[in-house]
mmCIF file of C-alpha atoms in Angstrom:
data_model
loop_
_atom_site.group_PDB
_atom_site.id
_atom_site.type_symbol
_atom_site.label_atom_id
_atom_site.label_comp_id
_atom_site.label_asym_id
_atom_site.label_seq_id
_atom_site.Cartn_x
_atom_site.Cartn_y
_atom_site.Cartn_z
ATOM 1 C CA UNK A 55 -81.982 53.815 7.637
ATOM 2 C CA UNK A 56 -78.526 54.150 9.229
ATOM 3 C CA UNK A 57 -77.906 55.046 12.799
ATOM 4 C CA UNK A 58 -74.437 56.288 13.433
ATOM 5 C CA UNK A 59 -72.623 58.070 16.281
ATOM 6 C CA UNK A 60 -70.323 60.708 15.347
ATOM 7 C CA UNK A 61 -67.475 62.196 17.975
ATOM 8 C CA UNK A 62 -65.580 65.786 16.598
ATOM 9 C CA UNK A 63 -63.013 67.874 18.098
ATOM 10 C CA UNK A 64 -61.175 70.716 16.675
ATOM 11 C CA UNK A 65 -57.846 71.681 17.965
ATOM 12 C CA UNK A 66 -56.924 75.385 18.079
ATOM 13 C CA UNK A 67 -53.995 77.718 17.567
ATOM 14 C CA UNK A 68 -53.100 80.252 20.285
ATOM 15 C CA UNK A 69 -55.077 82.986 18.533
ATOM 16 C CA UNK A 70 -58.299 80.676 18.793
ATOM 17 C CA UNK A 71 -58.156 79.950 15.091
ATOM 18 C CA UNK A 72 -59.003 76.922 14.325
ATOM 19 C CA UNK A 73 -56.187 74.268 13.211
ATOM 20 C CA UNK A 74 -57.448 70.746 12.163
ATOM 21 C CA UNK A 75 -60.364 68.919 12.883
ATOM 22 C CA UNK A 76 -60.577 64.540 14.249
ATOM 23 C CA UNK A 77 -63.409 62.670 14.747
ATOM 24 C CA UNK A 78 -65.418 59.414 14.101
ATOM 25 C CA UNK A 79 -67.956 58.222 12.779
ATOM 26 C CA UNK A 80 -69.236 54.875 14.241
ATOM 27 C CA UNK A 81 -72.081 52.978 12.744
ATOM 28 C CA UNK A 82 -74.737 52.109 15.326
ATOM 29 C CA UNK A 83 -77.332 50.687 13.020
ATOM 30 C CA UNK A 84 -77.665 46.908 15.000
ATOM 31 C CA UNK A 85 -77.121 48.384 18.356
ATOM 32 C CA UNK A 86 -79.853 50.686 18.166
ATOM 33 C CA UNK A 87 -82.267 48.117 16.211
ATOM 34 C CA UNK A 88 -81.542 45.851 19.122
ATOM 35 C CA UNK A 89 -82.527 48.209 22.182
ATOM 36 C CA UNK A 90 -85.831 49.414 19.900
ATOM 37 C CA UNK A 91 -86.639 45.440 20.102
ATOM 38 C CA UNK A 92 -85.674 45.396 23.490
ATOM 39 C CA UNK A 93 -87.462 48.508 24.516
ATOM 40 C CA UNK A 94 -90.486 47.225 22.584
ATOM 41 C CA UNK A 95 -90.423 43.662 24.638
ATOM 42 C CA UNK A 96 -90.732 45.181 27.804
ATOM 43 C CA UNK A 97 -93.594 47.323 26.656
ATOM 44 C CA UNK A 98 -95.113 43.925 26.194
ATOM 45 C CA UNK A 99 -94.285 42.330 28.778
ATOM 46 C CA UNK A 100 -95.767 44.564 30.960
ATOM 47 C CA UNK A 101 -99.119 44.936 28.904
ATOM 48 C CA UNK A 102 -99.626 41.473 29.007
ATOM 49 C CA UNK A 103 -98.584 41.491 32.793
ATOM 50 C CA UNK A 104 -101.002 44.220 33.398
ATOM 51 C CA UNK A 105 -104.033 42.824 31.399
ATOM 52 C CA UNK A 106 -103.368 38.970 33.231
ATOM 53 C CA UNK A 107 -106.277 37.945 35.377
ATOM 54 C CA UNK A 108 -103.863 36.776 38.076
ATOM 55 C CA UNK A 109 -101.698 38.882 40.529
ATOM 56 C CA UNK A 110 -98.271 38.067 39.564
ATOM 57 C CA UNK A 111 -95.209 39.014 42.214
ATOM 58 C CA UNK A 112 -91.565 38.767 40.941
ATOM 59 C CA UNK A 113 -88.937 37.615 43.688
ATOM 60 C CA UNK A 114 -85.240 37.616 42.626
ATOM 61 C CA UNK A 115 -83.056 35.282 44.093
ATOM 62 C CA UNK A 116 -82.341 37.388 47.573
ATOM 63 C CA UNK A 117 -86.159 37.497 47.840
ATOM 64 C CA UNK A 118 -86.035 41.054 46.457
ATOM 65 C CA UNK A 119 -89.318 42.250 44.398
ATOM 66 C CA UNK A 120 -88.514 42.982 41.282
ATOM 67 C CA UNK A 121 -91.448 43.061 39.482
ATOM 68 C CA UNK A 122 -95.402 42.807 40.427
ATOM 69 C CA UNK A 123 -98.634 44.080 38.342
ATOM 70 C CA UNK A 124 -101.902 45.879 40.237
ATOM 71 C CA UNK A 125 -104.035 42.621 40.208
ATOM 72 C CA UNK A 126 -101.245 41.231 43.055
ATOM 73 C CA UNK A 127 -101.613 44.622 45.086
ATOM 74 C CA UNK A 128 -105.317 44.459 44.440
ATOM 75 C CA UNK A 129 -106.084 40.914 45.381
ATOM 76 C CA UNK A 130 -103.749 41.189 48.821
ATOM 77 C CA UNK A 131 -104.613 45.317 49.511
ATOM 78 C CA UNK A 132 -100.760 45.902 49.280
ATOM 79 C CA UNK A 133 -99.912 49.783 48.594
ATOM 80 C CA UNK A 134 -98.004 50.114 45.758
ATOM 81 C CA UNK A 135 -95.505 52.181 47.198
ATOM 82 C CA UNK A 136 -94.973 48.584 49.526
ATOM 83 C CA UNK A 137 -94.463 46.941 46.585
ATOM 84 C CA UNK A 138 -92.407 48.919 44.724
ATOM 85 C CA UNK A 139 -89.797 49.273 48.017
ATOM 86 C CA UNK A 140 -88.986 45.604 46.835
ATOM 87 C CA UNK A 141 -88.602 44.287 50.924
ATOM 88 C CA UNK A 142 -90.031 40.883 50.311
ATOM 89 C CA UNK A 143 -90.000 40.159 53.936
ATOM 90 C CA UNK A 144 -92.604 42.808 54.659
ATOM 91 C CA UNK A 145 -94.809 42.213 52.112
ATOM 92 C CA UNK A 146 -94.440 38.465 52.817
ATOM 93 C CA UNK A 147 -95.525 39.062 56.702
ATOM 94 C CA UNK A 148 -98.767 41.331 55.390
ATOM 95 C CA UNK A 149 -100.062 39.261 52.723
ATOM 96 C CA UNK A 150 -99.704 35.972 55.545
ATOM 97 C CA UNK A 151 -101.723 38.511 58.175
ATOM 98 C CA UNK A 152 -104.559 37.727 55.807
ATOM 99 C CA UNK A 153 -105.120 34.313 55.559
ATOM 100 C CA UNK A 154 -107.057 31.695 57.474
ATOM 101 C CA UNK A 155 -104.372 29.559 58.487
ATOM 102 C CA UNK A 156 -101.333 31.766 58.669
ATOM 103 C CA UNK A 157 -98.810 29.145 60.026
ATOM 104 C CA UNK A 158 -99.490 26.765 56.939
ATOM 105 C CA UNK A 159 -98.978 29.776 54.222
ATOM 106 C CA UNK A 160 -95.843 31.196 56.036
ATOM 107 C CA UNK A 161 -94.133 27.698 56.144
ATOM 108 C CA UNK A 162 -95.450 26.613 52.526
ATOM 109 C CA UNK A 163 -93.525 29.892 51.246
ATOM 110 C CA UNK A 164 -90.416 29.597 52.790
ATOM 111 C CA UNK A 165 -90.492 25.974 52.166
ATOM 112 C CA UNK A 166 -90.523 27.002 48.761
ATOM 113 C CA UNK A 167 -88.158 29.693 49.003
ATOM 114 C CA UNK A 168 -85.970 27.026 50.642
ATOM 115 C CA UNK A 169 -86.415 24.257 47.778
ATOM 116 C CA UNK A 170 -85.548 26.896 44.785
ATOM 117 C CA UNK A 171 -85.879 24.056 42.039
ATOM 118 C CA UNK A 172 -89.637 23.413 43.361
ATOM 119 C CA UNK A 173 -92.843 24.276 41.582
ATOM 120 C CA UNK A 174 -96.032 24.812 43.539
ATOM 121 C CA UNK A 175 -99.617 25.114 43.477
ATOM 122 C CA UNK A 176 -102.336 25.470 45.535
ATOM 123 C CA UNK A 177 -105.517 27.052 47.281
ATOM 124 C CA UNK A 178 -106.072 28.537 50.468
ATOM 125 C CA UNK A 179 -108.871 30.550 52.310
ATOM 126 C CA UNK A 180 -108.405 34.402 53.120
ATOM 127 C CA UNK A 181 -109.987 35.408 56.581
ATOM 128 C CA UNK A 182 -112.062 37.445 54.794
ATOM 129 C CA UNK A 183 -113.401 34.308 53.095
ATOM 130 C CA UNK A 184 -112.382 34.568 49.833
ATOM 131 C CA UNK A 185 -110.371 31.726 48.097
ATOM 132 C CA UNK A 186 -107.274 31.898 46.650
ATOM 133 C CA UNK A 187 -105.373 30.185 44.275
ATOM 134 C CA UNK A 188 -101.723 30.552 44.266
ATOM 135 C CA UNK A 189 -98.886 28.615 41.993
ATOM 136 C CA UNK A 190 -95.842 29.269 41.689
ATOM 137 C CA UNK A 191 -92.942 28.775 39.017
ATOM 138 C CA UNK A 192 -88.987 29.005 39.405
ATOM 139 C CA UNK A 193 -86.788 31.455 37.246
ATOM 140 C CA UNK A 194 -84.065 29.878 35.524
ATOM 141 C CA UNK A 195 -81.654 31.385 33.652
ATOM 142 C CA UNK A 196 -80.336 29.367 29.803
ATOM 143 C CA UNK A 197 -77.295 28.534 32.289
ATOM 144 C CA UNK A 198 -79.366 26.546 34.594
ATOM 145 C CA UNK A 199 -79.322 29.594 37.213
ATOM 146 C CA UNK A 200 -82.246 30.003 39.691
ATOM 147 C CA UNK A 201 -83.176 33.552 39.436
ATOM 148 C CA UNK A 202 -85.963 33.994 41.671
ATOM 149 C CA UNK A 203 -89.340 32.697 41.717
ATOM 150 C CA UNK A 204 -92.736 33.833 40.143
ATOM 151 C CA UNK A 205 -95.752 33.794 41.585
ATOM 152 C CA UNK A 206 -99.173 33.732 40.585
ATOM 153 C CA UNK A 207 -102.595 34.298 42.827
ATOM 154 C CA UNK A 208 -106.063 34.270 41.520
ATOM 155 C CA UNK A 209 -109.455 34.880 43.922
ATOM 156 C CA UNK A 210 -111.482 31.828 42.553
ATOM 157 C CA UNK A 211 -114.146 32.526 45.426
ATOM 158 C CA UNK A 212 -117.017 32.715 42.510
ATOM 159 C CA UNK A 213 -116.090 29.429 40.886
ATOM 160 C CA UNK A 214 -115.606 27.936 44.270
ATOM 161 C CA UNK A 215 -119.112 29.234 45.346
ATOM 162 C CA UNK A 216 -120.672 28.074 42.249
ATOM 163 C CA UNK A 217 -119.354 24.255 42.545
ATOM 164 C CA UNK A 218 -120.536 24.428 45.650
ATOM 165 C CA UNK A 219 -123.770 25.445 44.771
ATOM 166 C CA UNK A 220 -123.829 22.941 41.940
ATOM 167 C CA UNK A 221 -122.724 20.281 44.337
ATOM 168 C CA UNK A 222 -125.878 20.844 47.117
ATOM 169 C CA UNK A 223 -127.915 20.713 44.146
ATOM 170 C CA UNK A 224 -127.007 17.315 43.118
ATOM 171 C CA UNK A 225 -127.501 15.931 46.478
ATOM 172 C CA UNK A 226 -130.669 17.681 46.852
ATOM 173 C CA UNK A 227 -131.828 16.335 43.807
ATOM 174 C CA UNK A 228 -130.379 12.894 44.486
ATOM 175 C CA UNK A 229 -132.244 12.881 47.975
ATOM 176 C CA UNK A 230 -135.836 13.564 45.765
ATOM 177 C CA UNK A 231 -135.051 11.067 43.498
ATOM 178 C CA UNK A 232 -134.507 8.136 45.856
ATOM 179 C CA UNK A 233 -136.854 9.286 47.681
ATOM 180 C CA UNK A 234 -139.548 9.084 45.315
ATOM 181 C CA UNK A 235 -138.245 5.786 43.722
#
């Protein structure tokens, strides 16, 4: 299969008969191979982004959004119209209104924001008590670049709950056991 682009123009006489006829015919084969590859990427991308157990946010390197998937807007009860507005700043100062220790997220993010060739991860409480778990990767382009920064959060209150579960268990049954030996 070829994929060309033809351009024709006829030029007319004064009577509106037509005199001659230009044009070109280009072949567009690669270029249209290469943005049905490209077209097909980003349908990936964003299925895999979509179907990701984390909520991923997307900051450019002016702290714009530029990309976030419904997990992030689920996990931090962002409106997606919020999101898709692409004003870091506000999104910034709602998801920190959530947290236990608001001071510590708010500096640890513009720390990193500050420190563009710094990775991150960690875990912090939500006032709501659930526990997040939040890392965080810099975009860099083949030129050495920074681009922006990703970030990942996952609510690991269940597997936090359970370890501690697990853990008062194992004292508990530590206390028995000395104390019947």
């Amino acid at each position: 299969i070829k994929y060309v682009h033809e351009l024709g123009r006829v030029t007319y006489d004064s009577k509106g008969r037509p005199l001659r006829m230009t044009g070109t015919v280009q072949d567009i084969t690669d270029r249209r191979i290469a943005e049905n590859e490209l077209k097909f990427a980003n349908i990936l991308l964003k299925t895999e982004m979509e179907a990701f157990p984390d909520g991923i946010l997307v900051v450019d390197s002016d702290r714009k959004i530029i990309s976030f998937n419904k997990r992030f807007a689920d996990i931090w009860g962002n409106p997606v119209t919020d999101l898709t507005v692409g004003n870091d700043v506000t999104v910034l100062a709602k998801v920190t209104s959530t947290v236990k220790d608001p001071q510590r997220f708010g500096d640890r993010v513009r720390y990193l924001y500050d420190h563009p060739g710094e990775n991150s991860h960690d875990e912090f409480e939500t006032a709501d008590g659930r526990v997040i778990d939040r890392y965080t990767q810099t975009l860099i382009s083949p030129g050495n670049t920074y681009l922006g920064r990703v970030w990942f959060f996952r609510d690991i209150t269940e597997r936090r709950q359970s370890a501690n579960e697990l853990a008062y268990r194992d004292r508990l049954l530590h206390a028995v056991t000395v104390g019947t030996g």
